[in-house]
């Protein structure tokens, strides 16, 4: 049961880091302002065993349409340090890579190597992310096999932002 909990935690960590990757240094592609729906799916493979896909959805009001200024980047816990992402543009979108290290309790260290493709639509009404996170844990009293987290996410504009209620 502990192994399954660890796999779920890895996938959630990867989902948390995905928006940070996706928007950290993206060129100023303009998205349509309004209410957006985002859906994330992830799977974890560890030592030849796969965890069933995990799904997460969220809605966000986007007013500033410059992706570099979107408030999608979560505040990372102080134990997680990431390198600045590298970004390469192509006719299909943006290829982003970065590495993160998380200092865990009891001297364990988690290393994450992340590789994503980000593809916004031409009209700015949709965006898609696909990528992988390779995860290794060192310093554990028991060996923990490396894991591969595969993530697919998409977002699309669904309407106008709701007015704030006071």
mmCIF file of C-alpha atoms in Angstrom:
data_model
loop_
_atom_site.group_PDB
_atom_site.id
_atom_site.type_symbol
_atom_site.label_atom_id
_atom_site.label_comp_id
_atom_site.label_asym_id
_atom_site.label_seq_id
_atom_site.Cartn_x
_atom_site.Cartn_y
_atom_site.Cartn_z
ATOM 1 C CA UNK A 1 0.000 0.000 0.000
ATOM 2 C CA UNK A 2 2.890 2.369 0.728
ATOM 3 C CA UNK A 3 4.211 1.904 -2.817
ATOM 4 C CA UNK A 4 0.821 2.862 -4.293
ATOM 5 C CA UNK A 5 0.693 5.941 -2.032
ATOM 6 C CA UNK A 6 4.200 6.909 -3.200
ATOM 7 C CA UNK A 7 3.180 6.507 -6.855
ATOM 8 C CA UNK A 8 0.113 8.703 -6.306
ATOM 9 C CA UNK A 9 2.236 11.314 -4.559
ATOM 10 C CA UNK A 10 4.668 11.339 -7.503
ATOM 11 C CA UNK A 11 1.884 11.905 -9.996
ATOM 12 C CA UNK A 12 0.441 14.719 -7.879
ATOM 13 C CA UNK A 13 3.867 16.341 -7.608
ATOM 14 C CA UNK A 14 4.228 16.129 -11.374
ATOM 15 C CA UNK A 15 0.768 17.660 -11.867
ATOM 16 C CA UNK A 16 1.722 20.457 -9.499
ATOM 17 C CA UNK A 17 4.877 21.198 -11.476
ATOM 18 C CA UNK A 18 3.224 21.011 -14.905
ATOM 19 C CA UNK A 19 1.799 24.542 -14.907
ATOM 20 C CA UNK A 20 5.138 25.857 -13.657
ATOM 21 C CA UNK A 21 6.828 24.225 -16.622
ATOM 22 C CA UNK A 22 4.239 25.253 -19.105
ATOM 23 C CA UNK A 23 4.213 28.951 -18.384
ATOM 24 C CA UNK A 24 7.554 29.797 -16.828
ATOM 25 C CA UNK A 25 9.185 31.400 -19.886
ATOM 26 C CA UNK A 26 6.705 30.937 -22.741
ATOM 27 C CA UNK A 27 6.792 33.472 -25.572
ATOM 28 C CA UNK A 28 4.014 36.043 -25.560
ATOM 29 C CA UNK A 29 1.410 34.013 -27.437
ATOM 30 C CA UNK A 30 -1.936 35.668 -26.766
ATOM 31 C CA UNK A 31 -4.757 33.537 -25.422
ATOM 32 C CA UNK A 32 -8.399 34.549 -25.522
ATOM 33 C CA UNK A 33 -9.420 36.167 -22.225
ATOM 34 C CA UNK A 34 -12.269 34.584 -20.273
ATOM 35 C CA UNK A 35 -13.118 31.504 -18.260
ATOM 36 C CA UNK A 36 -10.943 28.490 -19.129
ATOM 37 C CA UNK A 37 -11.352 24.807 -18.330
ATOM 38 C CA UNK A 38 -8.173 22.746 -17.831
ATOM 39 C CA UNK A 39 -8.047 18.933 -17.642
ATOM 40 C CA UNK A 40 -4.947 16.948 -16.628
ATOM 41 C CA UNK A 41 -4.386 13.198 -16.970
ATOM 42 C CA UNK A 42 -1.324 11.404 -15.619
ATOM 43 C CA UNK A 43 -0.071 7.853 -15.382
ATOM 44 C CA UNK A 44 2.847 6.537 -13.364
ATOM 45 C CA UNK A 45 5.018 3.553 -14.336
ATOM 46 C CA UNK A 46 7.393 2.185 -11.715
ATOM 47 C CA UNK A 47 9.420 -1.025 -12.104
ATOM 48 C CA UNK A 48 7.161 -2.208 -14.903
ATOM 49 C CA UNK A 49 3.953 -1.577 -12.942
ATOM 50 C CA UNK A 50 1.464 1.111 -13.927
ATOM 51 C CA UNK A 51 -0.893 3.034 -11.678
ATOM 52 C CA UNK A 52 -4.350 3.710 -13.142
ATOM 53 C CA UNK A 53 -4.635 7.120 -14.785
ATOM 54 C CA UNK A 54 -5.376 10.032 -12.482
ATOM 55 C CA UNK A 55 -7.521 12.887 -13.739
ATOM 56 C CA UNK A 56 -7.847 16.429 -12.448
ATOM 57 C CA UNK A 57 -9.821 19.393 -13.766
ATOM 58 C CA UNK A 58 -9.801 23.074 -12.875
ATOM 59 C CA UNK A 59 -11.349 26.305 -14.104
ATOM 60 C CA UNK A 60 -9.505 29.615 -14.217
ATOM 61 C CA UNK A 61 -10.441 33.156 -15.180
ATOM 62 C CA UNK A 62 -7.741 34.454 -17.536
ATOM 63 C CA UNK A 63 -7.637 38.240 -17.891
ATOM 64 C CA UNK A 64 -4.002 38.877 -18.791
ATOM 65 C CA UNK A 65 -3.606 36.905 -22.007
ATOM 66 C CA UNK A 66 0.207 36.862 -21.980
ATOM 67 C CA UNK A 67 1.017 33.283 -20.875
ATOM 68 C CA UNK A 68 4.169 34.465 -19.097
ATOM 69 C CA UNK A 69 1.931 36.443 -16.713
ATOM 70 C CA UNK A 70 -0.790 33.846 -16.131
ATOM 71 C CA UNK A 71 -1.291 32.959 -12.456
ATOM 72 C CA UNK A 72 -1.059 29.229 -13.202
ATOM 73 C CA UNK A 73 2.333 28.655 -11.607
ATOM 74 C CA UNK A 74 1.781 27.198 -8.157
ATOM 75 C CA UNK A 75 3.800 28.289 -5.174
ATOM 76 C CA UNK A 76 6.209 25.388 -4.804
ATOM 77 C CA UNK A 77 7.092 24.089 -1.351
ATOM 78 C CA UNK A 78 10.429 25.381 -0.059
ATOM 79 C CA UNK A 79 11.957 21.893 -0.358
ATOM 80 C CA UNK A 80 11.625 21.951 -4.179
ATOM 81 C CA UNK A 81 14.257 23.785 -6.244
ATOM 82 C CA UNK A 82 14.062 23.923 -10.055
ATOM 83 C CA UNK A 83 16.450 25.039 -12.763
ATOM 84 C CA UNK A 84 15.269 27.728 -15.131
ATOM 85 C CA UNK A 85 13.343 26.041 -17.922
ATOM 86 C CA UNK A 86 14.834 25.878 -21.399
ATOM 87 C CA UNK A 87 12.419 26.700 -24.180
ATOM 88 C CA UNK A 88 12.686 25.951 -27.885
ATOM 89 C CA UNK A 89 10.041 27.092 -30.355
ATOM 90 C CA UNK A 90 8.929 25.130 -33.393
ATOM 91 C CA UNK A 91 6.054 25.126 -35.838
ATOM 92 C CA UNK A 92 4.188 22.803 -33.431
ATOM 93 C CA UNK A 93 4.592 24.960 -30.318
ATOM 94 C CA UNK A 94 7.132 25.043 -27.528
ATOM 95 C CA UNK A 95 9.446 22.329 -26.227
ATOM 96 C CA UNK A 96 10.250 22.885 -22.535
ATOM 97 C CA UNK A 97 12.751 21.013 -20.357
ATOM 98 C CA UNK A 98 13.767 21.564 -16.748
ATOM 99 C CA UNK A 99 15.054 19.703 -13.712
ATOM 100 C CA UNK A 100 13.841 19.891 -10.118
ATOM 101 C CA UNK A 101 15.230 18.524 -6.878
ATOM 102 C CA UNK A 102 13.106 17.972 -3.777
ATOM 103 C CA UNK A 103 14.762 17.452 -0.404
ATOM 104 C CA UNK A 104 12.649 14.909 1.461
ATOM 105 C CA UNK A 105 12.572 13.971 5.147
ATOM 106 C CA UNK A 106 15.250 11.600 6.480
ATOM 107 C CA UNK A 107 17.861 12.687 3.915
ATOM 108 C CA UNK A 108 16.007 11.396 0.853
ATOM 109 C CA UNK A 109 16.321 13.401 -2.374
ATOM 110 C CA UNK A 110 13.909 13.275 -5.316
ATOM 111 C CA UNK A 111 15.260 14.272 -8.742
ATOM 112 C CA UNK A 112 12.750 15.145 -11.490
ATOM 113 C CA UNK A 113 13.737 15.600 -15.148
ATOM 114 C CA UNK A 114 10.845 17.095 -17.080
ATOM 115 C CA UNK A 115 10.240 17.283 -20.832
ATOM 116 C CA UNK A 116 7.054 18.824 -22.302
ATOM 117 C CA UNK A 117 5.603 19.969 -25.588
ATOM 118 C CA UNK A 118 3.157 22.897 -25.351
ATOM 119 C CA UNK A 119 0.887 23.592 -28.309
ATOM 120 C CA UNK A 120 -1.487 26.580 -28.276
ATOM 121 C CA UNK A 121 -4.119 26.836 -31.005
ATOM 122 C CA UNK A 122 -3.693 29.505 -33.691
ATOM 123 C CA UNK A 123 -6.726 31.457 -32.477
ATOM 124 C CA UNK A 124 -5.717 31.344 -28.785
ATOM 125 C CA UNK A 125 -8.828 29.438 -27.659
ATOM 126 C CA UNK A 126 -7.092 26.161 -26.742
ATOM 127 C CA UNK A 127 -3.791 24.893 -25.417
ATOM 128 C CA UNK A 128 -2.345 21.394 -25.011
ATOM 129 C CA UNK A 129 0.599 20.038 -22.976
ATOM 130 C CA UNK A 130 2.123 16.577 -23.347
ATOM 131 C CA UNK A 131 5.197 15.331 -21.613
ATOM 132 C CA UNK A 132 7.065 13.139 -19.211
ATOM 133 C CA UNK A 133 8.696 13.416 -15.824
ATOM 134 C CA UNK A 134 11.481 10.955 -14.966
ATOM 135 C CA UNK A 135 11.762 10.609 -11.199
ATOM 136 C CA UNK A 136 14.542 9.100 -9.085
ATOM 137 C CA UNK A 137 14.752 8.918 -5.293
ATOM 138 C CA UNK A 138 18.061 8.502 -3.489
ATOM 139 C CA UNK A 139 18.878 8.197 0.187
ATOM 140 C CA UNK A 140 15.976 5.884 1.009
ATOM 141 C CA UNK A 141 16.573 3.069 3.511
ATOM 142 C CA UNK A 142 14.929 0.740 0.972
ATOM 143 C CA UNK A 143 15.585 1.012 -2.787
ATOM 144 C CA UNK A 144 12.803 2.847 -4.618
ATOM 145 C CA UNK A 145 12.676 2.165 -8.367
ATOM 146 C CA UNK A 146 12.743 5.067 -10.797
ATOM 147 C CA UNK A 147 9.357 6.215 -12.039
ATOM 148 C CA UNK A 148 8.095 7.639 -15.300
ATOM 149 C CA UNK A 149 5.118 9.994 -15.076
ATOM 150 C CA UNK A 150 3.321 10.680 -18.365
ATOM 151 C CA UNK A 151 1.161 13.787 -18.393
ATOM 152 C CA UNK A 152 -1.328 15.067 -20.907
ATOM 153 C CA UNK A 153 -3.268 18.264 -20.337
ATOM 154 C CA UNK A 154 -5.501 20.504 -22.342
ATOM 155 C CA UNK A 155 -7.277 23.768 -21.742
ATOM 156 C CA UNK A 156 -9.928 25.661 -23.644
ATOM 157 C CA UNK A 157 -11.936 28.838 -23.251
ATOM 158 C CA UNK A 158 -15.480 28.118 -22.073
ATOM 159 C CA UNK A 159 -16.991 31.586 -21.710
ATOM 160 C CA UNK A 160 -16.855 34.849 -19.829
ATOM 161 C CA UNK A 161 -15.445 35.201 -16.342
ATOM 162 C CA UNK A 162 -18.064 35.406 -13.643
ATOM 163 C CA UNK A 163 -18.351 38.742 -11.859
ATOM 164 C CA UNK A 164 -16.860 38.757 -8.375
ATOM 165 C CA UNK A 165 -19.457 38.810 -5.588
ATOM 166 C CA UNK A 166 -18.832 41.080 -2.619
#
